[in-house]
Coordinates of C-alpha atoms in Angstrom, one line a residue:
M1 CA 31.5 -26.3 19.8
E2 CA 31.4 -28.7 16.3
R3 CA 31.0 -26.8 13.1
I4 CA 29.2 -27.0 9.9
R5 CA 31.5 -25.8 6.5
L6 CA 28.9 -23.6 4.2
T7 CA 29.6 -21.4 1.7
T8 CA 28.0 -18.6 3.0
A9 CA 25.2 -19.4 0.3
Q10 CA 24.1 -22.3 1.7
A11 CA 24.3 -20.8 5.4
L12 CA 22.3 -17.9 4.0
V13 CA 19.8 -20.6 3.2
K14 CA 19.4 -23.1 6.1
F15 CA 19.6 -20.0 8.5
L16 CA 16.2 -19.1 7.0
N17 CA 14.4 -22.6 6.9
Q18 CA 14.4 -22.0 11.3
Q19 CA 13.8 -19.0 11.4
Y20 CA 10.0 -19.0 13.5
V21 CA 7.6 -16.0 15.5
D22 CA 5.3 -16.9 17.9
Y23 CA 2.4 -14.1 18.4
G24 CA 1.4 -16.1 21.5
G25 CA -0.5 -18.3 19.5
G26 CA 2.8 -20.8 19.2
P27 CA 5.1 -21.1 16.9
E28 CA 5.1 -19.5 13.2
R29 CA 7.1 -20.0 10.1
F30 CA 8.2 -17.2 9.7
V31 CA 10.4 -17.3 5.8
H32 CA 8.2 -19.3 3.5
G33 CA 9.5 -18.6 0.4
V34 CA 12.5 -17.1 -2.2
F35 CA 11.7 -14.8 -5.5
T36 CA 14.4 -14.8 -7.6
V37 CA 15.2 -13.7 -11.1
F38 CA 18.2 -14.6 -11.7
G39 CA 21.9 -13.1 -12.8
H40 CA 25.0 -13.5 -12.9
G41 CA 25.7 -12.2 -9.8
N42 CA 23.3 -14.6 -7.3
V43 CA 22.8 -17.6 -9.7
L44 CA 25.5 -19.9 -8.7
G45 CA 25.7 -18.6 -5.6
L46 CA 22.6 -18.3 -4.0
G47 CA 21.0 -19.9 -7.0
Q48 CA 22.7 -23.0 -6.3
A49 CA 22.2 -23.7 -2.9
L50 CA 18.7 -22.5 -3.0
Q51 CA 18.7 -25.5 -5.7
E52 CA 21.0 -28.5 -4.0
A53 CA 19.1 -27.9 -0.1
P54 CA 16.5 -25.8 -0.3
G55 CA 14.4 -26.5 2.7
E56 CA 10.8 -25.6 3.6
L57 CA 11.7 -22.6 1.2
T58 CA 9.2 -22.1 -2.0
V59 CA 11.6 -20.0 -5.0
Y60 CA 9.2 -18.3 -7.2
Q61 CA 10.3 -17.6 -11.0
G62 CA 9.4 -12.4 -10.9
R63 CA 9.3 -11.9 -14.3
N64 CA 10.3 -8.2 -12.7
E65 CA 13.2 -7.1 -9.7
Q66 CA 10.2 -5.3 -8.8
G67 CA 7.5 -6.3 -9.5
M68 CA 8.1 -9.7 -7.2
V69 CA 8.9 -7.7 -4.3
H70 CA 5.7 -5.9 -4.4
A71 CA 4.6 -9.5 -4.3
A72 CA 6.5 -10.3 -1.5
T73 CA 5.7 -7.7 0.5
A74 CA 1.4 -7.6 -0.4
F75 CA 2.5 -11.0 1.1
A76 CA 3.5 -10.0 4.0
K77 CA 0.7 -7.0 4.2
Q78 CA -1.5 -9.5 4.2
S79 CA -0.2 -11.1 6.8
R80 CA -0.1 -9.0 8.9
R81 CA 3.3 -9.1 8.4
R82 CA 3.8 -12.4 10.0
K83 CA 4.3 -14.3 7.4
I84 CA 7.1 -12.5 4.9
M85 CA 9.1 -13.7 1.7
A86 CA 13.4 -13.0 1.0
C87 CA 14.3 -12.0 -2.8
T88 CA 17.0 -11.7 -4.9
A89 CA 18.5 -10.2 -7.8
S90 CA 21.8 -10.6 -9.8
V91 CA 24.2 -6.8 -9.2
G92 CA 24.2 -4.0 -11.0
P93 CA 20.5 -3.5 -13.0
G94 CA 18.7 -5.9 -10.9
A95 CA 19.7 -5.4 -7.6
A96 CA 18.4 -1.4 -8.8
N97 CA 15.2 -2.8 -9.7
M98 CA 14.5 -3.6 -6.9
L99 CA 15.0 -0.7 -5.1
T100 CA 11.5 1.8 -5.5
A101 CA 9.8 -2.1 -4.3
A102 CA 11.9 -1.6 -1.2
A103 CA 11.0 2.0 -0.9
T104 CA 7.4 0.2 -0.7
A105 CA 7.8 -1.8 1.6
T106 CA 9.6 1.2 4.0
A107 CA 7.1 3.5 3.8
N108 CA 4.2 1.0 4.7
Q109 CA 6.8 -0.9 7.4
I110 CA 6.2 -4.3 5.7
P111 CA 9.0 -6.4 6.5
V112 CA 10.1 -8.0 2.8
L113 CA 14.1 -9.1 3.3
L114 CA 15.8 -8.9 -0.3
L115 CA 19.4 -10.4 -1.2
P116 CA 21.4 -8.5 -3.5
G117 CA 24.3 -9.5 -5.4
D118 CA 27.1 -7.6 -5.4
T119 CA 30.4 -7.0 -7.3
F120 CA 33.5 -8.8 -6.2
A121 CA 35.0 -8.2 -3.3
T122 CA 38.1 -9.0 -3.4
R123 CA 37.9 -6.5 -6.7
Q124 CA 40.1 -8.8 -8.8
P125 CA 37.9 -8.6 -12.4
D126 CA 36.7 -4.9 -11.6
P127 CA 35.0 -4.0 -12.8
V128 CA 32.7 -7.0 -13.2
L129 CA 29.8 -7.3 -15.9
Q130 CA 26.9 -4.2 -14.6
Q131 CA 29.4 -2.9 -11.9
M132 CA 29.2 0.8 -11.4
E133 CA 32.2 2.3 -11.3
H134 CA 32.8 5.5 -8.6
T135 CA 36.8 7.3 -8.8
Y136 CA 36.5 8.9 -5.6
N137 CA 35.1 5.2 -3.7
L138 CA 35.7 2.0 -5.4
S139 CA 33.5 0.4 -2.2
I140 CA 30.5 2.0 -3.8
T141 CA 28.4 -0.4 -5.3
V142 CA 25.1 -0.1 -6.8
N143 CA 23.5 -1.3 -3.3
D144 CA 24.7 1.2 -1.8
A145 CA 21.4 3.1 -2.4
F146 CA 19.0 0.6 -0.5
K147 CA 20.8 2.6 2.1
A148 CA 17.6 5.2 1.5
V149 CA 14.9 2.6 1.4
S150 CA 15.6 -0.2 4.3
K151 CA 14.9 -0.1 8.3
Y152 CA 18.4 -2.1 8.3
W153 CA 21.3 -2.6 5.1
D154 CA 24.0 -4.5 5.6
R155 CA 26.8 -5.6 3.5
V156 CA 28.5 -9.6 3.5
T157 CA 32.6 -9.5 2.5
R158 CA 33.0 -12.2 4.3
P159 CA 31.7 -15.5 5.6
E160 CA 31.7 -15.3 9.1
Q161 CA 29.5 -11.5 8.9
L162 CA 26.5 -13.6 7.6
M163 CA 25.7 -14.3 11.8
S164 CA 25.6 -10.6 12.7
A165 CA 23.9 -9.8 9.6
M166 CA 21.6 -11.9 9.5
L167 CA 19.9 -11.8 13.3
N168 CA 20.5 -8.2 13.4
A169 CA 18.3 -8.5 10.0
M170 CA 15.4 -10.9 12.3
R171 CA 15.6 -8.3 14.6
V172 CA 14.3 -5.6 12.4
L173 CA 11.9 -8.2 10.5
T174 CA 10.1 -9.1 13.8
D175 CA 10.0 -5.2 14.9
P176 CA 6.5 -4.1 15.0
G177 CA 7.5 -0.3 15.3
D178 CA 10.1 -0.1 13.0
T179 CA 10.6 -2.4 10.5
G180 CA 10.9 -2.2 6.6
A181 CA 12.6 -3.8 4.0
V182 CA 16.2 -5.2 5.4
T183 CA 19.0 -5.2 2.7
I184 CA 21.7 -7.6 3.1
A185 CA 24.1 -7.5 0.0
L186 CA 25.6 -10.4 -1.9
P187 CA 28.9 -10.4 -2.9
Q188 CA 29.1 -12.9 -5.7
D189 CA 32.3 -13.9 -5.0
V190 CA 31.8 -14.3 -1.0
Q191 CA 28.5 -15.9 -2.0
G192 CA 30.4 -19.2 -2.6
E193 CA 33.2 -18.9 -0.3
A194 CA 32.6 -21.5 2.3
W195 CA 33.1 -20.9 6.2
E196 CA 33.3 -23.7 9.1
Y197 CA 29.8 -22.6 10.9
P198 CA 28.7 -22.5 14.1
A199 CA 25.9 -25.3 14.8
D200 CA 24.4 -23.5 17.2
F201 CA 23.3 -20.8 14.4
F202 CA 22.1 -22.9 13.0
R203 CA 19.6 -24.2 15.5
K204 CA 15.6 -23.1 15.8
R205 CA 14.7 -19.4 16.6
I206 CA 11.6 -18.8 17.0
H207 CA 10.9 -14.5 17.2
R208 CA 8.8 -13.9 20.5
V209 CA 6.7 -10.8 19.1
I210 CA 5.7 -9.3 23.0
A211 CA 2.2 -7.1 22.4
R212 CA 3.6 -4.1 23.9
L213 CA 1.8 -2.9 27.2
P214 CA 1.4 0.3 27.5
H215 CA 2.2 2.0 30.6
P216 CA 0.4 3.3 33.7
Q217 CA 0.9 6.7 33.6
E218 CA 0.3 7.4 30.4
I219 CA -3.1 5.5 30.5
A220 CA -4.0 7.9 33.3
A221 CA -3.4 10.5 30.6
A222 CA -4.8 9.7 28.3
A223 CA -7.9 9.1 29.9
E224 CA -7.9 12.3 32.3
L225 CA -7.5 13.9 28.1
I226 CA -10.8 11.4 27.2
A227 CA -12.8 12.5 29.8
G228 CA -12.4 16.6 29.5
K229 CA -13.4 16.3 26.0
Q230 CA -17.4 16.0 24.8
R231 CA -16.3 14.3 20.5
P232 CA -13.5 12.7 20.5
L233 CA -13.4 11.3 17.9
L234 CA -11.1 8.0 16.9
V235 CA -9.0 7.2 13.5
C236 CA -8.6 4.0 12.7
G237 CA -4.5 3.6 11.0
G238 CA -2.7 0.3 9.6
G239 CA -1.8 -0.8 13.5
V240 CA -5.2 -2.4 13.8
R241 CA -5.4 -4.2 11.3
Y242 CA -1.7 -5.8 11.4
G243 CA -2.1 -6.0 15.5
D244 CA -5.9 -8.0 15.4
A245 CA -7.2 -4.5 17.1
G246 CA -10.1 -4.4 14.9
A247 CA -12.8 -6.1 17.8
A248 CA -11.9 -4.3 21.1
L249 CA -11.7 -0.6 18.3
R250 CA -15.2 -1.3 17.7
A251 CA -16.1 -2.1 21.0
F252 CA -13.9 1.0 22.6
A253 CA -16.1 3.1 20.0
E254 CA -18.8 1.2 20.6
K255 CA -19.4 1.5 24.5
F256 CA -18.4 5.6 24.6
A257 CA -19.5 6.0 21.8
I258 CA -17.6 8.1 19.7
P259 CA -17.2 7.3 16.1
F260 CA -13.6 6.3 14.7
G261 CA -12.5 7.5 10.7
E262 CA -10.5 4.8 8.0
T263 CA -6.9 5.8 7.0
Q264 CA -6.4 3.5 3.8
A265 CA -4.3 1.3 5.2
G266 CA -7.5 0.5 8.2
K267 CA -9.8 -0.2 6.1
S268 CA -11.6 -3.6 6.4
A269 CA -9.7 -3.8 10.1
V270 CA -14.4 -3.4 11.1
A271 CA -17.3 -3.8 9.1
S272 CA -18.0 -1.0 7.3
S273 CA -21.8 -1.0 8.3
F274 CA -20.8 -0.7 12.4
E275 CA -22.7 2.3 12.9
Y276 CA -19.5 4.2 14.8
N277 CA -17.6 3.5 11.3
L278 CA -17.2 7.3 9.0
G279 CA -15.6 5.5 6.6
G280 CA -12.5 7.3 5.3
I281 CA -11.3 10.4 6.6
G282 CA -8.9 13.0 5.4
V283 CA -8.5 13.9 1.2
T284 CA -9.2 10.7 -0.5
G285 CA -12.3 10.8 2.2
N286 CA -16.4 10.5 2.1
G287 CA -18.4 13.4 3.4
C288 CA -19.3 12.0 6.9
A289 CA -15.7 11.2 8.0
N290 CA -14.4 14.9 6.9
A291 CA -17.7 17.2 7.8
L292 CA -17.3 15.3 12.0
A293 CA -12.9 15.6 11.5
P294 CA -13.4 19.4 11.6
E295 CA -16.3 19.5 15.2
A296 CA -14.0 17.2 17.2
D297 CA -12.3 18.9 19.9
L298 CA -10.3 15.0 20.1
V299 CA -8.5 13.3 16.9
I300 CA -7.1 9.5 18.4
G301 CA -5.1 8.1 16.7
V302 CA -4.8 4.5 16.7
G303 CA -1.9 3.1 14.7
T304 CA -1.1 5.1 12.2
R305 CA 1.0 7.3 11.4
F306 CA -1.2 10.5 10.2
T307 CA 0.2 11.2 6.8
D308 CA -1.3 14.0 5.2
F309 CA -4.2 13.0 3.5
T310 CA -4.7 11.2 6.9
T311 CA -4.6 15.2 8.5
A312 CA -5.0 17.2 5.1
S313 CA -2.4 18.3 5.2
K314 CA -3.1 18.7 8.3
S315 CA -5.7 20.8 7.8
L316 CA -8.7 18.3 9.1
F317 CA -9.1 19.0 12.6
S318 CA -9.6 22.7 12.9
H319 CA -11.7 22.3 16.6
P320 CA -9.6 25.3 18.2
E321 CA -9.6 23.1 21.2
V322 CA -8.3 20.2 19.4
E323 CA -6.3 18.1 20.6
F324 CA -4.2 15.2 19.6
L325 CA -3.5 11.6 21.7
T326 CA -2.3 9.0 19.7
L327 CA -1.4 4.9 20.0
N328 CA 0.9 3.2 18.5
A329 CA 3.6 0.4 18.6
S330 CA 6.5 3.5 17.3
P331 CA 7.4 6.6 19.4
Y332 CA 8.2 8.3 16.4
H333 CA 4.8 7.8 14.9
A334 CA 3.2 8.4 18.2
A335 CA 4.2 11.6 19.2
K336 CA 3.2 13.2 16.0
L337 CA 1.6 16.4 16.2
D338 CA 2.6 17.1 19.2
A339 CA 0.2 14.6 20.3
L340 CA -0.5 12.4 23.9
A341 CA 1.9 9.5 23.0
V342 CA 1.2 5.9 25.0
V343 CA 3.5 3.7 23.4
C344 CA 2.1 0.5 22.9
D345 CA -0.2 -2.3 20.4
A346 CA -3.1 -1.0 19.4
A347 CA -5.5 -3.2 21.5
E348 CA -3.7 -3.3 25.1
G349 CA -4.3 0.1 24.4
L350 CA -7.3 0.3 24.0
N351 CA -8.3 -2.6 26.3
A352 CA -6.8 -0.8 28.8
L353 CA -8.1 3.0 28.0
A354 CA -11.6 1.4 28.0
A355 CA -11.4 0.3 32.1
A356 CA -9.5 3.4 32.9
L357 CA -13.0 5.4 30.9
E358 CA -15.2 2.7 33.1
E359 CA -14.2 3.9 35.7
R360 CA -14.6 7.2 35.0
G361 CA -18.4 6.5 33.5
Y362 CA -17.2 8.7 30.7
R363 CA -19.4 8.7 27.2
S364 CA -19.0 10.9 24.6
A365 CA -22.0 14.1 24.0
Y366 CA -22.8 13.2 20.4
T367 CA -26.0 12.4 19.9
D368 CA -28.2 12.0 16.9
E369 CA -24.9 13.8 14.4
I370 CA -23.0 10.1 13.6
T371 CA -25.7 9.0 12.3
R372 CA -27.1 11.7 10.1
A373 CA -24.0 12.2 9.1
K374 CA -23.8 8.2 8.0
K375 CA -27.1 8.4 6.4
S376 CA -26.2 11.8 3.9
W377 CA -23.2 9.7 2.9
A378 CA -25.0 6.8 2.7
A379 CA -27.7 9.1 -0.1
E380 CA -24.3 10.9 -2.1
R381 CA -22.4 6.5 -2.2
E382 CA -26.1 5.5 -3.9
R383 CA -25.9 8.8 -5.8
L384 CA -22.2 8.0 -6.9
A385 CA -23.0 4.3 -7.8
G386 CA -25.6 5.9 -10.2
V387 CA -24.3 8.2 -12.2
E388 CA -24.7 7.3 -15.7
Y389 CA -23.4 8.4 -19.3
P390 CA -26.5 9.7 -21.6
A391 CA -25.3 7.8 -24.0
N392 CA -27.6 6.1 -25.6
T393 CA -30.3 9.3 -25.6
G394 CA -28.1 12.5 -27.0
N395 CA -28.3 15.4 -24.8
T396 CA -24.4 14.3 -23.6
G397 CA -23.1 17.7 -23.1
A398 CA -26.2 18.2 -20.6
F399 CA -24.0 15.6 -18.1
T400 CA -22.3 17.2 -15.5
P401 CA -18.9 14.7 -14.2
E402 CA -17.9 15.0 -11.1
V403 CA -15.0 16.8 -12.1
A404 CA -16.7 18.7 -14.2
G405 CA -14.7 21.9 -16.0
H406 CA -11.3 21.0 -17.1
L407 CA -12.6 18.0 -20.4
D408 CA -16.3 19.0 -20.0
E409 CA -15.8 19.4 -24.1
K410 CA -14.1 16.6 -25.3
L411 CA -16.1 13.5 -22.8
P412 CA -18.2 13.0 -26.2
E413 CA -14.4 12.3 -28.2
Y414 CA -13.6 10.2 -25.6
A415 CA -16.7 8.3 -25.4
E416 CA -16.8 7.1 -28.9
V417 CA -12.9 6.6 -29.2
L418 CA -13.1 4.3 -26.0
G419 CA -16.4 3.1 -27.2
T420 CA -17.9 3.3 -23.8
S421 CA -21.3 5.4 -22.2
L422 CA -19.6 3.6 -18.3
T423 CA -18.9 6.4 -15.8
Q424 CA -15.9 5.0 -13.0
T425 CA -18.2 5.7 -9.6
Q426 CA -20.7 4.0 -11.5
V427 CA -18.2 1.1 -12.0
L428 CA -16.7 1.3 -8.8
G429 CA -20.3 0.9 -7.6
I430 CA -21.4 -2.1 -9.5
I431 CA -18.2 -4.6 -9.2
N432 CA -18.5 -4.2 -5.0
E433 CA -22.3 -5.3 -5.1
A434 CA -21.7 -8.4 -7.5
I435 CA -17.9 -9.8 -6.4
P436 CA -18.2 -12.0 -3.1
Q437 CA -17.9 -10.0 0.5
D438 CA -14.8 -12.2 1.7
A439 CA -13.1 -11.2 -1.5
I440 CA -10.0 -9.1 -1.2
V441 CA -9.3 -5.9 -2.9
I442 CA -6.6 -4.5 -4.5
G443 CA -5.2 -0.6 -5.5
A444 CA -3.0 1.3 -5.2
A445 CA -2.5 4.3 -7.2
G446 CA -3.8 6.6 -9.4
S447 CA -8.4 7.8 -8.9
L448 CA -9.0 4.6 -7.5
P449 CA -8.0 4.2 -4.2
G450 CA -9.3 8.0 -3.4
D451 CA -12.7 6.8 -5.1
M452 CA -12.4 3.2 -3.5
Q453 CA -11.2 4.2 0.5
R454 CA -14.7 6.3 0.0
M455 CA -17.4 3.7 -1.6
W456 CA -16.0 1.5 -1.1
N457 CA -18.5 -1.7 1.1
S458 CA -16.4 -3.9 3.5
E459 CA -18.1 -6.0 5.5
V460 CA -14.9 -9.2 5.7
P461 CA -12.0 -7.9 7.9
D462 CA -9.0 -8.1 5.8
T463 CA -10.2 -7.6 2.3
Y464 CA -9.7 -4.3 1.4
H465 CA -5.5 -4.2 1.1
M466 CA -4.6 -0.6 -0.2
E467 CA -0.3 0.3 -1.0
Y468 CA -1.3 4.3 -0.1
G469 CA 2.4 5.2 1.8
F470 CA 4.4 5.2 -1.3
S471 CA 1.3 4.6 -4.0
C472 CA 3.7 3.4 -5.8
M473 CA 2.0 2.7 -9.2
G474 CA 2.6 -1.8 -10.5
Y475 CA 1.9 -2.7 -6.9
E476 CA -1.5 -3.4 -8.0
I477 CA -0.7 -7.2 -10.5
A478 CA 2.2 -7.7 -8.2
G479 CA 0.4 -7.6 -5.2
A480 CA -2.4 -9.1 -5.7
L481 CA -0.1 -12.5 -6.8
G482 CA 1.7 -12.2 -3.5
I483 CA -2.3 -12.2 -1.9
K484 CA -2.9 -14.6 -3.6
L485 CA 0.2 -16.4 -2.1
A486 CA -0.8 -15.0 1.5
E487 CA -5.2 -16.1 1.2
P488 CA -5.1 -18.9 -1.2
G489 CA -8.9 -19.4 -0.3
R490 CA -10.0 -15.9 -1.9
E491 CA -11.6 -14.3 -4.9
V492 CA -8.2 -11.9 -5.0
Y493 CA -9.3 -8.4 -7.2
A494 CA -6.9 -6.0 -8.2
L495 CA -8.3 -2.5 -9.4
V496 CA -6.0 -1.1 -11.3
G497 CA -5.5 2.4 -14.0
D498 CA -4.7 2.0 -17.0
G499 CA -1.2 3.8 -16.0
S500 CA -0.7 1.6 -13.2
Y501 CA -0.6 -1.7 -16.0
Q502 CA 1.4 0.1 -19.0
M503 CA 4.0 0.7 -15.9
L504 CA 4.3 -3.5 -14.8
H505 CA 1.6 -6.1 -15.1
S506 CA 4.5 -9.2 -15.1
E507 CA 4.5 -11.1 -12.8
L508 CA 0.8 -12.2 -14.2
V509 CA 2.5 -14.4 -16.1
T510 CA 4.0 -15.7 -12.4
S511 CA 0.2 -16.2 -11.2
L512 CA -0.3 -18.1 -14.6
Q513 CA 3.1 -20.0 -13.7
E514 CA 1.9 -20.9 -9.5
N515 CA -2.0 -21.7 -10.7
R516 CA -2.8 -19.1 -8.5
K517 CA -5.5 -17.4 -10.4
I518 CA -5.5 -13.1 -9.5
N519 CA -8.4 -11.1 -10.9
V520 CA -7.4 -8.1 -12.6
L521 CA -10.2 -5.2 -13.1
L522 CA -8.5 -2.2 -15.3
L523 CA -10.7 0.9 -15.8
D524 CA -9.3 2.4 -18.2
N525 CA -9.9 6.1 -19.3
A526 CA -7.6 6.8 -21.3
G527 CA -5.0 9.0 -19.5
F528 CA -3.3 10.0 -16.3
G529 CA -6.6 10.8 -14.9
C530 CA -5.2 11.1 -10.3
I531 CA -2.7 13.6 -11.8
N532 CA -4.5 15.8 -15.5
N533 CA -7.2 16.7 -12.2
L534 CA -4.9 17.5 -9.5
Q535 CA -2.4 19.6 -13.3
M536 CA -5.8 21.3 -13.9
E537 CA -8.0 21.9 -10.9
Q538 CA -4.2 24.5 -9.5
G539 CA -4.8 26.0 -13.3
M540 CA -3.1 24.9 -15.8
D541 CA -3.5 23.4 -19.3
S542 CA -4.5 19.6 -19.8
M543 CA -0.2 18.4 -21.2
A544 CA 1.1 14.5 -20.9
T545 CA -1.3 13.3 -19.1
E546 CA -3.9 12.1 -21.9
F547 CA -2.6 9.4 -23.3
R548 CA -3.1 11.1 -27.3
H549 CA -0.9 11.5 -30.1
R550 CA 1.7 13.7 -31.5
G551 CA -0.5 15.9 -33.1
T552 CA 0.7 19.0 -35.7
D553 CA 0.8 21.4 -33.4
G554 CA 4.1 19.2 -31.3
Q555 CA 2.3 18.7 -28.7
L556 CA 0.3 15.7 -27.8
S557 CA -2.7 17.0 -28.3
G558 CA -3.9 15.3 -31.6
E559 CA -5.8 12.1 -31.8
L560 CA -6.5 10.0 -28.4
M561 CA -5.0 6.1 -28.2
R562 CA -7.4 3.0 -28.2
I563 CA -5.2 0.4 -26.6
D564 CA -6.9 -3.0 -26.3
Y565 CA -5.5 -4.8 -22.6
A566 CA -7.2 -7.1 -23.1
A567 CA -5.4 -8.9 -26.3
S568 CA -2.6 -8.6 -24.8
A569 CA -3.6 -10.5 -21.5
A570 CA -4.2 -13.2 -23.7
G571 CA -1.4 -13.1 -25.0
Y572 CA 0.4 -14.2 -22.1
G573 CA -2.8 -17.1 -21.7
V574 CA -4.9 -14.4 -19.4
Q575 CA -8.8 -15.2 -19.5
T576 CA -10.1 -12.1 -20.8
F577 CA -12.6 -10.1 -21.1
R578 CA -14.1 -6.7 -22.3
A579 CA -16.5 -4.3 -21.0
S580 CA -17.8 -1.2 -22.4
T581 CA -21.6 -1.5 -20.6
V582 CA -23.4 -2.0 -17.3
E583 CA -24.3 -5.9 -19.0
E584 CA -21.4 -6.7 -21.0
L585 CA -19.7 -5.8 -17.4
R586 CA -21.3 -7.5 -14.8
T587 CA -21.4 -10.5 -17.3
A588 CA -17.6 -10.5 -17.5
L589 CA -17.5 -10.5 -13.4
A590 CA -19.7 -13.2 -13.7
A591 CA -17.5 -15.8 -16.2
A592 CA -14.2 -14.5 -14.2
R593 CA -15.8 -15.3 -10.9
Q594 CA -16.1 -19.0 -12.4
S595 CA -12.9 -19.1 -14.3
D596 CA -10.0 -21.3 -12.6
R597 CA -7.5 -19.1 -14.3
S598 CA -5.8 -15.3 -13.9
T599 CA -8.5 -12.6 -15.5
L600 CA -9.1 -8.9 -16.6
I601 CA -11.5 -7.2 -17.7
D602 CA -10.2 -4.4 -19.7
I603 CA -13.6 -1.7 -18.9
K604 CA -13.6 1.3 -20.6
V605 CA -14.3 4.6 -18.5
L606 CA -14.7 8.2 -18.9
P607 CA -12.2 10.1 -17.2
K608 CA -13.0 13.2 -15.5
T609 CA -16.0 10.3 -13.9
M610 CA -14.6 9.8 -10.3
T611 CA -15.0 11.1 -6.8
H612 CA -14.2 14.8 -6.7
G613 CA -12.9 16.3 -3.5
Y614 CA -15.2 16.3 -0.1
G615 CA -13.8 19.3 2.1
A616 CA -10.4 18.3 2.3
W617 CA -7.7 20.5 2.1
W618 CA -4.0 19.1 0.4
N619 CA -1.3 21.3 0.0
V620 CA 0.9 20.6 -3.2
G621 CA 3.4 23.0 -4.9
V622 CA 2.1 25.1 -6.3
A623 CA 4.1 27.6 -8.9
E624 CA 4.5 31.0 -6.6
V625 CA 5.1 33.2 -10.1
S626 CA 3.4 32.6 -12.9
G627 CA 1.9 34.5 -16.4
Q628 CA -1.3 32.0 -16.3
E629 CA -4.2 34.2 -13.7
A630 CA -5.6 30.4 -13.2
V631 CA -2.5 29.5 -11.6
Q632 CA -1.9 32.7 -9.5
E633 CA -5.3 32.1 -8.0
A634 CA -4.5 28.5 -7.1
Y635 CA -1.4 29.8 -5.3
D636 CA -3.5 32.0 -3.6
R637 CA -5.4 29.4 -2.1
K638 CA -2.9 27.8 -1.1
R639 CA -1.8 30.6 1.1
S640 CA -5.2 30.7 2.1
G641 CA -4.7 27.0 3.1
L642 CA -1.9 27.3 4.7
K643 CA -2.7 30.0 7.4
T644 CA -6.1 27.0 8.7
A645 CA -3.0 24.6 8.9
R646 CA -0.7 23.4 11.7
S647 CA 2.5 24.3 11.2
Y648 CA 4.0 21.1 12.9

């Protein structure tokens, strides 16, 4: 048998260059590049291998280890999990910085390959720089923390272990039903150690991802269940997009007159204007989908994990005879809510189910309910997009924000300090209208995901990219870079709050370095507005969620902070704009579209002007005992909500 003498790191790079996937249209390269932040734990091993013989792998220079993994995750998500990036960091803090992003990828079931450096396998220099010592177990390192956030984890302590580790890594990275972050820890001495690898290990490998066909017995049972129902409701999840099942879902809904609601991951699989598309459903859903959900006697989940936001903590689907049917590539997710599980590819399942229902001559019993609900929501959306703060009239006291009863009396202060009259729903309406229809929008955390799931109209497939499985602040800008690497011909817009921007925006610099233009739309309401809403809705006073200076009372109750985010981004070389009026916003959006480099629009908006709930309850941890009457009332509301929710 022919053998090739290589270091562990060199063998790894050579192996990655030979990985291909085939989804039925022919082999395509699987690993497209490596994001790096080099340190002593990886630069002389994996770094040397990438410098000497990178093959077809493009090496990207990350600025923050968490940020670069977010970019890699977004790249894979936008590529419908058919292309991935690897990420390498040094030992200790470099590796630990990737943990949050690893959890984000795994929570969303997005494949990303993590290659953290590790301490010495020989232990000769222990404790090496940045090593965390555990006196009760010397084999534990920071990288053991990845076990909790990875779908597959391994540590290569001998060069020959690389072979089994990487073959298993590819197994998980290409699994449609159970993928996520894969972590291969690489001790820094082992990275440089050589071994004579079998040449066959480096042959071209084609991982054929076969769409799983549903079992005929499962389809027969599912068709029988549907046939006995009058008002079924589909829930379109991320699996519809990853499985290219948008056309199949549209045809299924149209043929049998079954409406569907969208999860955050499923949105833009089918055009928002499609007659059976109700839009966002659940806690961050709209008044259309949430009005029909309690009337459904059957809920058909397609590629969804049925998170608490989708189900309103299992309270939204409240018809007394409601049952659940799920089509999912994962047996685990398919069985949720005690559903009749059909384990399959989304498109294959929908097509097989359609054939079975056609034989029965099935059609739902909906009459004009769908049309009326969509018309009602269209009017509400138009109202939201037209909400104005009457700064010019001086009659600000007559203004009632969407989230009323919290900081009403402070709105004039915000308007003066931020120098703005813009409302958040108004801004989103303008942006949705102004940017190209084929532009991709990305978001992740705060109040913007709720506003966008409700208000954003998507007419082009795969143009709505929301990370809401982990709702990770800081994903937005790094993710925009990943999307741009996956879709270089499209405009990409990251919608981000001021809180998320402060948390992580370093990959803006990488976007400039790579000449990959992204557009950051930063909505600044001087606080963690989403969580301020939550605490005040549950009876608390505003505390540590507004961005205020320390006051004379010792609390964060002083003057509001005014931060010039445009100035901070301009220092990197980003083209920046400021907007506090409708005219300034429209002008900035037009100018940003013409720019040839990354842009940022610093948009000042008033707090409490985001969308508010549309008939969905959310179970949160309210204090059972409190001296505040409002908190006691909130706890009573929670108990009432639990009485009407499913227990499992």
